[in-house]
Amino acid sequence: MGWAIALHGGAGDIPLSLPPERRQPREAALRHCLQVGVDSLKAQKSPLDVVELVVRELENNPHFNAGRGSVLTTEGTIEMEACIMDGKTKKCGAVSGLTTVVNAISLARVVMEKTPHIYLAFDGAEKFAREQGLETVESSHFITPENIERLKHAKEANRVQIDYTQPVEKETPTVDGDSQIGTVGCVAVDNDGNLAAATSTGGLVNKMVGRIGDTPIIGAGTYANNLCAVSATGKGEAIIRGTVARDVAALMEFKGLSLKEAAAYVVEECVPRGNAGLVAVSAKGELTMAFNTTGMFRAAATEDGYTEIAIWP
Amino acid sequence: MGGWAIAVHGGAGVDPNLPQQRQEEAKQLLTRCLNLGISALRSNLPAIDVVELVVRELETDPLFNSGRGSALTAKGTVEMEASIMDGCGRRCGAVSGVTTVKNPVSLARLVMERSPHSYLAFSGAEEFARLQGVEVVDNEYFITEENVGMLKLAKEANTIVFDYRIPALGLETCSAVVESPIQMNGLPISVYAPETVGCVVVDSQGRCAAATSTGGLMNKMTGRIGDSPLIGAGTYACNLCGVSCTGEGEAIIRGTLAREVAAVMEYKGLGLQEAVDFVVKERLDEGKAGLIAVSSKGEVACGFNTTGMFRGCATEDGFMEVGIWD
């Protein structure tokens, strides 16, 4: 059977004309994170350890929307969220509203393993992080010049919709497609069919303070059980409504679809076009990466030697 | 078949030693809320309006654990959460960490209808509430004397029980009079406040909606979020059904319980009651929870694996039932 791993750095309207100076560092990062994951699987680390490790790498890389490099809220601040799930036990941990924790995914894991709860947020989560001795830094550490620009563009595009007392269109058109990029994630399965999924993000650019997306919501952005592990990315609101991660597993279980068929069905039917992508692996060692956006930063490998690093279809 | 249907709940997991008077009060409240919903349905209000109205009533009454009468955090404060979902188009809204908004379910609805997002929490949610001009009060408004007492008991019980998966040792030394060894979420059932209120409705046009609201777990850590505001876990509605869950938050989240009912109907073709039974039986592992559900065809169902669930349901053909036990 063999192990398999897939990771993503966000799905969105990634322009085909993305200049090399923006494309190459991301491809290099995907390559590096994939190698970290592959090496850990070869060293027999559990899928839960592997997904946490890989997502930590992605969070530390400033080119993706998680940890350092997170997009900014409408007030120019950072609010990070993450989620991790162990397929074998269905234990999970999630965090939201983090401002100083260097690796949100690790805090999510600590919530899972050291509390009787699943989900901690904002001040309570920050306090818990300190109690547990997790690494914290000044919030400015996470902010990059690129994201300050993104926020500026987003505000310009949204200029006509500042009055939130009027009904608002959920589909906000963006001038710079690049600003829709959201989330990093990783899924892995080992030789024994143990599965795990992890997702982390800075959220939606120009989001309202306190806005929570799909990433920390079990069944929406993240899910793992004994059949498969899924990590989704894209427009959070659509992924929540479409219960994307859970539905991939549900289609396999209740309709007998294969991993690939289930993933394809979900991105076609459960979310509007241009809104989502996902990576998934099955207990049998299969893997799939599906998206209905222009592109998705992704990388994958299986034990039999297959490797892929890509952005567009 | 067809016609409207409505169900309400006030929490799963009831102390079998609950005084008769409390049981009566609960049944009266459930009856009152059902009747409120029924009048609204008879006036042709859409399902989404009915669930909001009914849950507002449940939040306002201090009897159950939501709005006024919410369970208290470890600090003795109230942090409320709620979610609402409209089966038409699966629009949804949710809030967490609400401390001054009188009716969290209404704030959740405003998030759904008046913001570009689906879920707002803590200071962001409170700020949004002020921008929207919703009714706000001091946090003290939500705190009842009874819950202050319950918090004290919960703290005493928790100094003994650290890992809720391990059976409690030394509970005999706890000053709480524990006559039954039943536990939920690590607390003896006598101090465990039923977690949540909820309502599900299908109107005469076959539109389904669901809403859930809670103060959360007694003695919870500040910032702890449960299943109630999580779409797919505590609340879900689509064109087939509307579901609201209550009980051990962790079990409900891991089991994505509300979505599960809809998924087995959608992908496996099960009917409403079959789906509810399947989910309660197969998807809760060692967890304890209950749920209420309605289908677009006008059916209503409930299921729970706990000792009792405060609930009531009614359908257009005149059926009406309010109960606590099996």
Short mmCIF file of C-alpha atoms in Angstrom, two decimals, chain A residues 75 85 89-92 112 114-125 128 131 164-170 172 204 206-213 216-219 223 235 237 240-243 246-247 250-251 253-255 265-266 269-271, chain B residues 85 89-92 96 111-125 127-128 131-132 162 164-165 185 217 219-226 229-233 236 249-251 253-256 259-260 263-264 266-268 278 283 285:
data_model
loop_
_atom_site.label_atom_id
_atom_site.label_comp_id
_atom_site.label_asym_id
_atom_site.label_seq_id
_atom_site.Cartn_x
_atom_site.Cartn_y
_atom_site.Cartn_z
CA GLU A 75 -7.83 46.98 10.89
CA MET A 85 -7.66 16.04 13.29
CA THR A 89 -9.61 8.45 16.97
CA LYS A 90 -11.44 11.40 15.40
CA LYS A 91 -9.89 13.53 18.09
CA CYS A 92 -9.46 17.12 17.00
CA MET A 112 -6.64 18.48 21.36
CA LYS A 114 -4.19 18.64 26.83
CA THR A 115 -7.73 19.89 27.34
CA PRO A 116 -11.16 18.26 27.42
CA HIS A 117 -12.19 20.82 24.83
CA ILE A 118 -11.84 20.99 21.06
CA TYR A 119 -11.81 24.66 20.28
CA LEU A 120 -10.31 27.69 22.01
CA ALA A 121 -10.34 31.21 20.65
CA PHE A 122 -9.09 34.76 21.08
CA ASP A 123 -7.96 35.84 24.53
CA GLY A 124 -8.65 32.44 26.03
CA ALA A 125 -6.51 30.74 23.39
CA PHE A 128 -3.66 29.02 27.16
CA GLU A 131 0.33 28.67 30.09
CA TYR A 164 -22.50 47.01 6.66
CA THR A 165 -25.99 47.98 7.78
CA GLN A 166 -27.21 47.25 4.28
CA PRO A 167 -27.54 43.67 2.99
CA VAL A 168 -24.20 42.70 1.53
CA GLU A 169 -23.38 40.53 -1.45
CA LYS A 170 -21.37 37.59 -0.27
CA THR A 172 -17.10 40.32 -3.42
CA LEU A 204 -9.67 36.42 4.40
CA ASN A 206 -9.74 42.71 4.86
CA LYS A 207 -11.96 40.46 7.00
CA MET A 208 -13.93 41.95 9.85
CA VAL A 209 -12.19 41.64 13.19
CA GLY A 210 -13.44 38.45 14.82
CA ARG A 211 -14.37 36.75 11.57
CA ILE A 212 -13.90 33.00 11.68
CA GLY A 213 -13.58 31.03 8.44
CA PRO A 216 -11.10 25.69 12.36
CA ILE A 217 -14.53 24.21 11.69
CA ILE A 218 -14.43 20.43 11.76
CA GLY A 219 -16.16 19.12 8.67
CA TYR A 223 -11.67 16.46 8.54
CA LYS A 235 -13.63 31.13 0.29
CA GLU A 237 -18.07 31.09 3.82
CA ILE A 240 -18.70 26.15 5.63
CA ARG A 241 -22.06 26.00 3.81
CA GLY A 242 -20.82 23.13 1.71
CA THR A 243 -19.35 21.19 4.66
CA ARG A 246 -16.90 16.09 5.72
CA ASP A 247 -18.74 15.58 2.46
CA ALA A 250 -19.50 11.06 3.49
CA LEU A 251 -19.67 10.42 -0.25
CA GLU A 253 -18.92 6.11 2.98
CA PHE A 254 -22.55 6.48 1.96
CA LYS A 255 -22.35 6.44 -1.80
CA TYR A 265 -18.01 15.77 -6.87
CA VAL A 266 -17.59 18.08 -3.88
CA GLU A 269 -21.42 20.40 -6.76
CA CYS A 270 -21.06 21.58 -3.18
CA VAL A 271 -19.41 24.95 -3.67
CA MET B 85 -29.12 28.20 9.14
CA GLY B 89 -29.53 28.21 -0.17
CA ARG B 90 -27.89 26.94 3.03
CA ARG B 91 -27.22 30.48 4.21
CA CYS B 92 -25.82 30.54 7.71
CA SER B 96 -19.32 33.09 19.74
CA VAL B 111 -24.15 38.03 10.58
CA MET B 112 -25.86 35.86 7.98
CA GLU B 113 -27.79 38.71 6.40
CA ARG B 114 -25.84 41.87 7.00
CA SER B 115 -22.18 40.92 6.92
CA PRO B 116 -19.98 39.39 4.20
CA HIS B 117 -19.10 36.58 6.61
CA SER B 118 -20.68 33.56 8.29
CA TYR B 119 -19.15 33.58 11.74
CA LEU B 120 -18.05 36.40 14.03
CA ALA B 121 -16.64 36.03 17.52
CA PHE B 122 -15.66 37.88 20.67
CA SER B 123 -14.85 41.55 20.34
CA GLY B 124 -15.52 41.48 16.60
CA ALA B 125 -19.01 40.10 17.21
CA GLU B 127 -18.51 45.48 17.72
CA PHE B 128 -20.76 44.27 14.90
CA LEU B 131 -22.94 48.79 14.54
CA GLN B 132 -26.21 46.97 13.94
CA PHE B 162 -9.48 16.26 35.73
CA TYR B 164 -13.40 13.56 31.92
CA ARG B 165 -12.72 10.25 30.26
CA ASN B 185 -18.77 16.39 30.05
CA LEU B 217 -20.24 24.29 29.42
CA ASN B 219 -16.98 26.23 34.38
CA LYS B 220 -15.55 26.32 30.85
CA MET B 221 -12.26 28.03 30.06
CA THR B 222 -12.68 31.54 28.67
CA GLY B 223 -12.58 31.29 24.91
CA ARG B 224 -13.86 27.73 24.76
CA ILE B 225 -16.15 27.20 21.79
CA GLY B 226 -18.57 24.27 21.70
CA PRO B 229 -22.11 27.77 16.72
CA LEU B 230 -20.45 25.26 14.40
CA ILE B 231 -22.35 24.67 11.19
CA GLY B 232 -22.52 20.93 10.55
CA ALA B 233 -21.98 20.06 14.20
CA TYR B 236 -27.55 22.37 9.96
CA GLY B 249 -19.93 19.27 22.49
CA GLU B 250 -16.86 17.22 21.70
CA ALA B 251 -18.90 14.22 20.61
CA ILE B 253 -18.23 18.10 16.76
CA ARG B 254 -16.29 14.89 16.07
CA GLY B 255 -19.44 13.28 14.75
CA THR B 256 -20.43 16.37 12.69
CA ARG B 259 -24.66 17.43 8.91
CA GLU B 260 -24.64 13.67 9.36
CA ALA B 263 -25.88 13.46 4.64
CA VAL B 264 -27.43 10.04 5.24
CA GLU B 266 -29.03 12.89 0.87
CA TYR B 267 -26.42 10.25 0.05
CA LYS B 268 -28.01 7.12 1.44
CA PHE B 278 -28.80 5.89 12.61
CA ARG B 283 -22.15 8.31 15.22
CA ASP B 285 -19.20 6.53 19.93
#
